[in-house]
XYZ file of C-alpha atoms in Angstrom:
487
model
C 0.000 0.000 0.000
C 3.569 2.327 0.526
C 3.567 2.762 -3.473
C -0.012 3.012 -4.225
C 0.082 7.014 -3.760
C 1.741 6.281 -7.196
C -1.562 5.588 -8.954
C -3.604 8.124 -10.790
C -6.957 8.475 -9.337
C -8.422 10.409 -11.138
C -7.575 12.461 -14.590
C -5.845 15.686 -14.764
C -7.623 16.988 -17.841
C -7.166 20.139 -19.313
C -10.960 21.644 -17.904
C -9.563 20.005 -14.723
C -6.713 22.289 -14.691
C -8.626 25.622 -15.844
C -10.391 24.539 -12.799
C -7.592 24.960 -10.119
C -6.455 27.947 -12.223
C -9.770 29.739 -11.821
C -10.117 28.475 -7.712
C -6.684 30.017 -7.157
C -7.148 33.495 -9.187
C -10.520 33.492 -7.442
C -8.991 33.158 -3.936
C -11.388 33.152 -0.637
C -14.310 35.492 -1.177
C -17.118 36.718 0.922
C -19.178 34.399 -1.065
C -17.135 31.567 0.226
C -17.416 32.929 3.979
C -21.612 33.078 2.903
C -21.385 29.436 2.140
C -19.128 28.141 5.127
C -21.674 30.444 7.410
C -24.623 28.162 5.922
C -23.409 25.419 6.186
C -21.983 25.569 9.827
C -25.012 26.552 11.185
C -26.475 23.356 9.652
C -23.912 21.421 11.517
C -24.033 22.759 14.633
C -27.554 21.760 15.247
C -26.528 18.123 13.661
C -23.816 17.873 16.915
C -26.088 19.042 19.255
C -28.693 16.831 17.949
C -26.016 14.061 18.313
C -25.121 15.233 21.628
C -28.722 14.833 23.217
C -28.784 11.333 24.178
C -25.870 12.019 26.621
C -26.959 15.022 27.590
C -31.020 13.685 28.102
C -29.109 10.188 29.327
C -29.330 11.123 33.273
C -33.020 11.874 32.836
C -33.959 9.179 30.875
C -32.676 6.536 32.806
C -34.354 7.739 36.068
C -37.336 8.478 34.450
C -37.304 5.451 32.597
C -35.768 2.984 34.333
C -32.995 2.461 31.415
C -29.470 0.947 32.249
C -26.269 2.492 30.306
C -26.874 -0.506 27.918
C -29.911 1.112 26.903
C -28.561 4.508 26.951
C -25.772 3.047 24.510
C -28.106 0.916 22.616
C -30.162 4.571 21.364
C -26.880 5.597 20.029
C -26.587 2.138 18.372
C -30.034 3.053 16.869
C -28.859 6.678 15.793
C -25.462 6.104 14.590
C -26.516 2.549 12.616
C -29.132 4.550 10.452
C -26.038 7.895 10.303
C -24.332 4.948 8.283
C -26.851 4.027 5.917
C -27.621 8.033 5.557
C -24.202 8.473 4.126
C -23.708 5.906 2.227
C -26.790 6.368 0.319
C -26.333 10.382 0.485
C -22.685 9.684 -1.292
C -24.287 8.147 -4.401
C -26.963 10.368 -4.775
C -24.740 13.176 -4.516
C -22.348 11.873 -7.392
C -24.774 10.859 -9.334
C -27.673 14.200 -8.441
C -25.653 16.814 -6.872
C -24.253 17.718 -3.603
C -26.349 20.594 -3.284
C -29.706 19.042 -3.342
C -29.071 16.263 -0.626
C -28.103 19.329 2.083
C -31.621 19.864 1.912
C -33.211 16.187 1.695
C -30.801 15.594 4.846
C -31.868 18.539 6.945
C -35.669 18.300 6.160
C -35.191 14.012 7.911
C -33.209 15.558 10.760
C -35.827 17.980 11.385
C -38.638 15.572 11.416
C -36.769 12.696 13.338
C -36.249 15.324 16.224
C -40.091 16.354 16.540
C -40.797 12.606 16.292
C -38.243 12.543 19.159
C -40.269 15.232 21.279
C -43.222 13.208 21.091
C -42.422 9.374 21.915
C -44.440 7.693 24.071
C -41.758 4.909 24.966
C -38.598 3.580 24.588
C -39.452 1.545 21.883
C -40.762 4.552 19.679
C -37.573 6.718 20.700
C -35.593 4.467 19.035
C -37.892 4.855 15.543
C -37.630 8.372 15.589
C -33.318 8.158 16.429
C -33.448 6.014 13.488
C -35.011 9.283 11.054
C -32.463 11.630 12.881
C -29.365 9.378 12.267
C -30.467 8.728 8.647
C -30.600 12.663 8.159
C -27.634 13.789 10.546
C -24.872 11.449 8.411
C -26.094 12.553 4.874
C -25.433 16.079 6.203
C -22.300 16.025 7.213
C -20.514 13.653 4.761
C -21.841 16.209 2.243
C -21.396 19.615 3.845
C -17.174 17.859 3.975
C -17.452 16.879 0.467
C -19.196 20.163 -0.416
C -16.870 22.779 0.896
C -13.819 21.165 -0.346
C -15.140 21.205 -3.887
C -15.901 25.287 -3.514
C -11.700 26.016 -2.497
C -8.383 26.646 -4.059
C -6.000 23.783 -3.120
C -4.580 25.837 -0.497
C -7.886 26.672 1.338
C -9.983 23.226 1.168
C -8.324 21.951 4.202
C -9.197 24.499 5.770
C -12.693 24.660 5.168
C -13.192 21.026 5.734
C -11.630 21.409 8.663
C -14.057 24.338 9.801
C -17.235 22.101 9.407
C -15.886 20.267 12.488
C -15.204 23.787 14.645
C -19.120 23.851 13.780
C -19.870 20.551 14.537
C -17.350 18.852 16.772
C -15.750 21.742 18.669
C -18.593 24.819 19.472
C -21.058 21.918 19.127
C -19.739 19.685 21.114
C -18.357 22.660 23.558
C -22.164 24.325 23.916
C -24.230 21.057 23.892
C -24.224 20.827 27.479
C -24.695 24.103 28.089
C -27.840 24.134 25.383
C -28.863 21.231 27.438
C -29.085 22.947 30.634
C -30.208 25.967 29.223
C -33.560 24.040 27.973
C -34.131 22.119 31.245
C -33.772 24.913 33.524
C -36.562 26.953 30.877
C -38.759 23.556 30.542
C -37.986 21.993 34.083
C -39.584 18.365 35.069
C -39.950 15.091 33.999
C -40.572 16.269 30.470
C -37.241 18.252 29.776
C -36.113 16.031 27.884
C -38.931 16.234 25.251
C -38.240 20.154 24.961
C -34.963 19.423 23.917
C -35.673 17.222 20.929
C -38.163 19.791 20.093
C -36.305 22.975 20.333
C -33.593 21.257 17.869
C -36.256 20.828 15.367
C -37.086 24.519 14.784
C -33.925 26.230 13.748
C -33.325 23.369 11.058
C -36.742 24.957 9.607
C -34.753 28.171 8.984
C -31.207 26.718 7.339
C -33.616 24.649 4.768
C -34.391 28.028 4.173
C -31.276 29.605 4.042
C -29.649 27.148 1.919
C -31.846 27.786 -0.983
C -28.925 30.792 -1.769
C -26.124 27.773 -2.055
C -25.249 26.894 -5.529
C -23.628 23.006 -6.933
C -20.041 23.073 -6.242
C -18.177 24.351 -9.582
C -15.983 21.137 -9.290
C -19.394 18.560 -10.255
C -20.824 21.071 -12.268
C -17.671 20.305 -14.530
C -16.885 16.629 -14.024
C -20.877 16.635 -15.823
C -19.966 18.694 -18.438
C -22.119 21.341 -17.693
C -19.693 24.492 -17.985
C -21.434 26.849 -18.786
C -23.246 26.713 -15.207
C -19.741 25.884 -13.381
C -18.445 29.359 -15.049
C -21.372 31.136 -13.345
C -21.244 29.815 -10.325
C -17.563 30.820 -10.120
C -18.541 33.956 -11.554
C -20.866 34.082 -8.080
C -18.012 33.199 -5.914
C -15.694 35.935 -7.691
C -18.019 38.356 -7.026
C -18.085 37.971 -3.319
C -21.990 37.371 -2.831
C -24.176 34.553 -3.029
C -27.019 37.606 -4.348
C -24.551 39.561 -7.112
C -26.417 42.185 -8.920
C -26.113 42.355 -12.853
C -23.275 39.352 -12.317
C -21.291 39.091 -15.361
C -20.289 35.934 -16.440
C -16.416 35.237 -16.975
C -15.119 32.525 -18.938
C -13.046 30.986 -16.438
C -13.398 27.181 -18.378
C -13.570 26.888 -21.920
C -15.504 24.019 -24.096
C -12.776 23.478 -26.588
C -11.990 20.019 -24.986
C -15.378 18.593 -24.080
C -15.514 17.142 -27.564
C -12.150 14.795 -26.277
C -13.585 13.932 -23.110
C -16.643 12.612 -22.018
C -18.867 13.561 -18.318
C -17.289 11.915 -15.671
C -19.534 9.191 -14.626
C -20.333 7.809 -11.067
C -19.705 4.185 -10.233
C -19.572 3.473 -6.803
C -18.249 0.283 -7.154
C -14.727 1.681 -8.539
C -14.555 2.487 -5.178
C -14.026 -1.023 -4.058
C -10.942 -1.473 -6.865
C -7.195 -0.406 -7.082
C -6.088 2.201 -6.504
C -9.142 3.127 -4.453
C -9.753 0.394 -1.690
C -5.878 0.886 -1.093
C -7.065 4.282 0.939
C -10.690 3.319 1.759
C -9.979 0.276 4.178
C -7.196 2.231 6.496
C -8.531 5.271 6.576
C -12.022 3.792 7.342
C -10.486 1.490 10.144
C -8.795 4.312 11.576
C -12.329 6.641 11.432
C -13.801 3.668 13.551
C -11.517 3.418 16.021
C -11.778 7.265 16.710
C -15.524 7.589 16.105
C -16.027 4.540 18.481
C -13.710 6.117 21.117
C -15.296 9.499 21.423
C -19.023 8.931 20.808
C -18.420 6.387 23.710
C -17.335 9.339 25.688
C -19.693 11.884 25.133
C -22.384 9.444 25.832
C -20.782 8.489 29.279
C -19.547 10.942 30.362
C -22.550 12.666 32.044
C -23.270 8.872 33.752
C -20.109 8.696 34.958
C -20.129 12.444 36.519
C -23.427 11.308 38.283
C -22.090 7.906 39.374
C -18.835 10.033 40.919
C -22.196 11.677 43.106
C -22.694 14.616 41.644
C -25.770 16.054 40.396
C -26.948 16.529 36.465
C -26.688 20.180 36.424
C -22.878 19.633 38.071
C -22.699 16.714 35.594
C -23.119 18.904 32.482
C -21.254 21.785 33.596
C -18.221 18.964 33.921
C -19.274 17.634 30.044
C -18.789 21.029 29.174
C -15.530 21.986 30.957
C -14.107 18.742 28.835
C -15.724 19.596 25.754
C -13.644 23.011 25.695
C -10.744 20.817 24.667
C -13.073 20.012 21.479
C -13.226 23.711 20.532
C -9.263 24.092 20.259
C -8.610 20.338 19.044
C -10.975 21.339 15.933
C -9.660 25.092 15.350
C -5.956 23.278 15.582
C -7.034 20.981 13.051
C -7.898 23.655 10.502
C -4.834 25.591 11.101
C -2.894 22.637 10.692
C -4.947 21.673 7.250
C -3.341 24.854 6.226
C 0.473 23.917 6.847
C 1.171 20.713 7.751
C 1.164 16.891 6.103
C -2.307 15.047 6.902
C -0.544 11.837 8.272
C 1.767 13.488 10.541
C -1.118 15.487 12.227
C -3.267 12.080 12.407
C -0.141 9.809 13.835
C 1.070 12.221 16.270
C -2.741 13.334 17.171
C -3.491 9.335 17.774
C -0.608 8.422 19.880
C -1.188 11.774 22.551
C -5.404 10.771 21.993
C -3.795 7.516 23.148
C -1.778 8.858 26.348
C -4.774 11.115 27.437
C -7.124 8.309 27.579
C -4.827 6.149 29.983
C -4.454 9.128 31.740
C -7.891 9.893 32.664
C -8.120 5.905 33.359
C -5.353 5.450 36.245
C -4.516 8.931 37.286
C -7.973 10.429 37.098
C -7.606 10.378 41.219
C -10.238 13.377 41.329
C -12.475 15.306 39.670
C -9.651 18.076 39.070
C -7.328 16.104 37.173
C -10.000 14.044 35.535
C -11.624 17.353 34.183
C -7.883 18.088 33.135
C -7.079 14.991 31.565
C -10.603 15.120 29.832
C -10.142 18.266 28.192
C -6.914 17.116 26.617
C -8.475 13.973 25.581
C -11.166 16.227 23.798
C -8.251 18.560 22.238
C -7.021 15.516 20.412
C -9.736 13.907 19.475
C -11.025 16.832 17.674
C -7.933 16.956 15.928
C -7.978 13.798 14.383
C -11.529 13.314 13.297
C -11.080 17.033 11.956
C -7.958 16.199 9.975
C -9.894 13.064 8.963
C -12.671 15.377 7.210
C -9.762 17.362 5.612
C -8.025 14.196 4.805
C -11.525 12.126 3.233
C -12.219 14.198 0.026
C -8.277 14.220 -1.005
C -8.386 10.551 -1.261
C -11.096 10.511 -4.411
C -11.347 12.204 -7.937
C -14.698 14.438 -8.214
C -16.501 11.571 -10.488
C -16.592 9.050 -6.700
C -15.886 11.545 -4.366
C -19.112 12.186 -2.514
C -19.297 8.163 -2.058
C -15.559 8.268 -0.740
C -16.184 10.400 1.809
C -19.771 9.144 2.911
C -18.237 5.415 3.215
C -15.500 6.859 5.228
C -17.605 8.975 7.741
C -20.205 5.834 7.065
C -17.606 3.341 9.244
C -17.070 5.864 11.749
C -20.629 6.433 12.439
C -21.217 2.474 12.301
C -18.546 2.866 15.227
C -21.466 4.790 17.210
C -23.687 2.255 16.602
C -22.080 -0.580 18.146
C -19.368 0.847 20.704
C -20.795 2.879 23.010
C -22.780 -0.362 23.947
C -19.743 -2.388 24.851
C -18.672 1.197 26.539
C -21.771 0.819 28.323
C -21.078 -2.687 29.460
C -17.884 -1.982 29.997
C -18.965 0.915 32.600
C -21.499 -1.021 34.023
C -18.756 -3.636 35.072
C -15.298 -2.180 35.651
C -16.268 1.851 35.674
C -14.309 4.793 33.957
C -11.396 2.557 33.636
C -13.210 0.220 31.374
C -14.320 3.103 29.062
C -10.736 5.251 28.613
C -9.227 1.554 28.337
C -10.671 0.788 25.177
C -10.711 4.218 23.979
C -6.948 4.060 24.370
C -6.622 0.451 22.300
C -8.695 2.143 19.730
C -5.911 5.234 19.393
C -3.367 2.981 19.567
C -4.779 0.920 16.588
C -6.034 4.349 14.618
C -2.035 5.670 14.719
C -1.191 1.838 12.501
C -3.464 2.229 10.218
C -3.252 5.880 9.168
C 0.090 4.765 7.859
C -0.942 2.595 5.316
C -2.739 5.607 3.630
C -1.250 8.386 0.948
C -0.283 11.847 1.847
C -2.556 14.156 -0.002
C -1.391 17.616 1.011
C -0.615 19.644 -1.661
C -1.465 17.058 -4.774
C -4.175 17.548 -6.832
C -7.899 16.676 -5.870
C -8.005 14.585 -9.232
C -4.528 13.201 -9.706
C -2.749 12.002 -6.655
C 0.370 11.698 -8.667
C 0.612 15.276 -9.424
C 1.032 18.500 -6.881
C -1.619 20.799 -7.457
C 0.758 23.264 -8.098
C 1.838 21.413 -11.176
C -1.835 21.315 -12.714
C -1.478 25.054 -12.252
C 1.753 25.165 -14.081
C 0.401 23.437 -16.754
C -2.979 25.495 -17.080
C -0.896 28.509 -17.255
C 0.465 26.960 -20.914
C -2.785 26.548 -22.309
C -4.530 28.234 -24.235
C -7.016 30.554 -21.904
C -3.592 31.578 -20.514
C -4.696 32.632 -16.740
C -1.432 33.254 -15.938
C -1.707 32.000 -12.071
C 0.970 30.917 -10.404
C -0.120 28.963 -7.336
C 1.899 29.998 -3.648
C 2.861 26.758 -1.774
């Protein structure tokens, strides 16, 4: 697997390169910051939507009689149907769009949360977490897949990265404190109900917003269709999502489309050479970290109580560890900027690795375990960050969408199964028993991220080529852009 970086994955043709040409002269626009805005908000809701089983766990189980089995077993539920969201998002966004399955994804989320609000039992909770999951992983995978097809070469790590300051780090970060916020509004028995349905209502208003966010530039042109691709780059150019009187520049030409046919989507060539080469690692490695921090977030507010203190002191703890989320993530994207993807995901893994056994034999009191929490937070959010940044590099435009969803698909079939056996695990040996397997997990995430390529800096079609050099090349040809790329 060392030499299959070598492969082409994709093709480096000459609308390809006009491409990278036009993303660089183009640069990062307010139109781009209008996009990443949408699109965050989106995500934010999705991780506190994510986050409400832990946060709701205390209650439910009292309330309910439930076990931390059960409490597990409705992230099992959640995170199972994430999976099947993804997958099935990644092929209808190569095949429909990435734009069009924001919306489908949002509009499930929203209804699987006021089905949440409204369940009668256990038994229908775990219907309506079915709805949520199937909506919550179609978002995401896309939103990652979407941003990095909207950047320069420079930038895309960046943005990816950013979706998971929305998501993983504030949402992670202010899901306790939205939490407590709603049960100290809505107090008794029924809290939890006013949570689900609170998260319901500002999804109503991105479906909205969303309507102003245009098909990436990067399909638009792997379907042939340039003469939309030039105005929606013409829209990011301009700096809004609303330009008046936009002109229309001519930043890819037609002169080749007679030599080249659409790129087609076929999910299956995801499952041969050079592809499954970076598939399997990368989606062990997602696994492993998924596994280890849903477990976490789950637990954590159980174990607070179980150390005798009370839910609100429970989630105020959740939240003092979750600040390490907000840094890990804005790290990440920083680092997306500057540094090699598989040195920030090995050395990210083996300190993930250190913090959990940390927390597990010299968490002695609540000081050091809210220490060694937060730094177990900072790294996590690193590496599943760096894994968003690191997902769409690893396919060409025609399978990308699919890449990425099967990816994020095996980390949130992590969620499905692992925070049960975290669950049992707790039930039976305590925090030690959770932070012990998160730590094998690390340990096994920082081996497999080796077997993968290094993608920074190599083109998003080519993996054989720096991006740099499809630049070069584009400046040859004959619309002449004359941009020379900055590494």
């Amino acid at each position: 697997m060392a030499a299959e970086n070598m492969v082409p994955s994709g093709r480096s043709s000459p609308v390809i390169r006009q491409l990278e040409s036009a993303f660089t002269k183009i640069g990062v626009t307010g139109a781009h910051k209008q996009i990443l805005a949408l699109v965050l908000i989106g995500c934010l809701f999705d991780s506190f939507e994510q986050n409400t089983i832990g946060v709701a766990g205390p209650i439910l189980k009292e309330h309910w009689g439930l076990t931390g089995t059960d409490i597990g077993f409705l992230n099992t539920i959640t995170f199972g149907s994430a999976a099947l969201g993804r997958l099935l998002s990644g092929i209808l966004g190569d095949r429909y769009g990435r734009r069009v399955m924001l919306t489908i994804n949002l509009l499930l989320f929203t209804i699987g949360s006021a089905a949440c609000a409204m369940a009668p039992n256990f038994a229908t909770l775990c219907f309506a977490r079915a709805i949520v999951g199937f909506g919550v992983g179609g978002e995401i995978s896309t939103a990652v897949t979407m941003l990095s097809e909207f950047c320069s070469p420079k930038f895309r790590g960046t943005a990816a990265g950013l979706v998971n300051v929305g998501a993983g780090g504030f949402g992670n970060f202010l899901a306790p404190a939205f939490g407590l916020m709603i049960f100290t509004l809505f107090p008794g028995e029924n809290s939890w109900r006013w949570l689900f349905a609170s998260l319901a209502l500002p999804a109503l208003l991105v479906v909205f917003y969303r309507r102003l966010v245009p098909e990436t530039p990067r399909f638009l042109a792997s379907q042939g269709k340039i003469d939309e691709a030039n105005r929606v780059l013409s829209i990011l150019a301009s700096g809004s999502l609303r330009p008046r009187n936009l002109k229309v520049q001519e930043y890819l030409t037609k002169d080749h489309l007679k030599d080249e046919e659409p790129a087609k989507s076929d999910w299956k060539e995801l499952f041969r050479a050079p592809f499954i080469g970076r598939t399997i690692p990368v989606a062990i490695a997602i696994l492993m970290s998924y596994g280890a921090q849903l477990s976490v977030l789950t637990l954590m507010p159980i174990i607070f109580v179980s150390m005798g203190y009370t839910l609100q002191g429970s989630l105020l703890y959740s939240m003092i560890i979750q600040s390490g989320s907000v840094l890990g993530a804005i790290a990440a994207s920083m680092f997306g900027y500057y540094f090699p993807r598989k040195k920030v995901l090995t050395l990210g893994a083996a300190c993930a690795c250190l913090a959990a056994v940390s927390i597990a034999y010299l968490g002695a009191n609540i000081y050091l375990v809210l220490l060694f929490g937060a730094i177990f937070q900072f790294f996590v959010l690193l590496l599943n960050t760096s894994i968003w940044i690191y997902a769409p590099e690893l396919f060409p435009t025609r399978i990308r969408a699919f890449g990425v969803a099967l990816i994020l698909a095996t980390g949130s079939a992590a969620g499905s199964f692992i925070p049960t056996i975290a669950g049992a695990l707790f039930d039976t040996y305590g925090m030690v028993g959770v932070f012990g397997l998160a730590a094998g997990m690390y340990a096994v995430f920082a081996f497999c991220i080796q077997l993968g390529p290094e993608t920074y800096g190599m083109s998003m079609e080519d993996l054989t080529q720096p991006a740099d050099a499809d630049l070069a090349k584009a400046g040859t040809s004959e619309i002449n852009v004359g941009v020379e790329l900055r590494t």
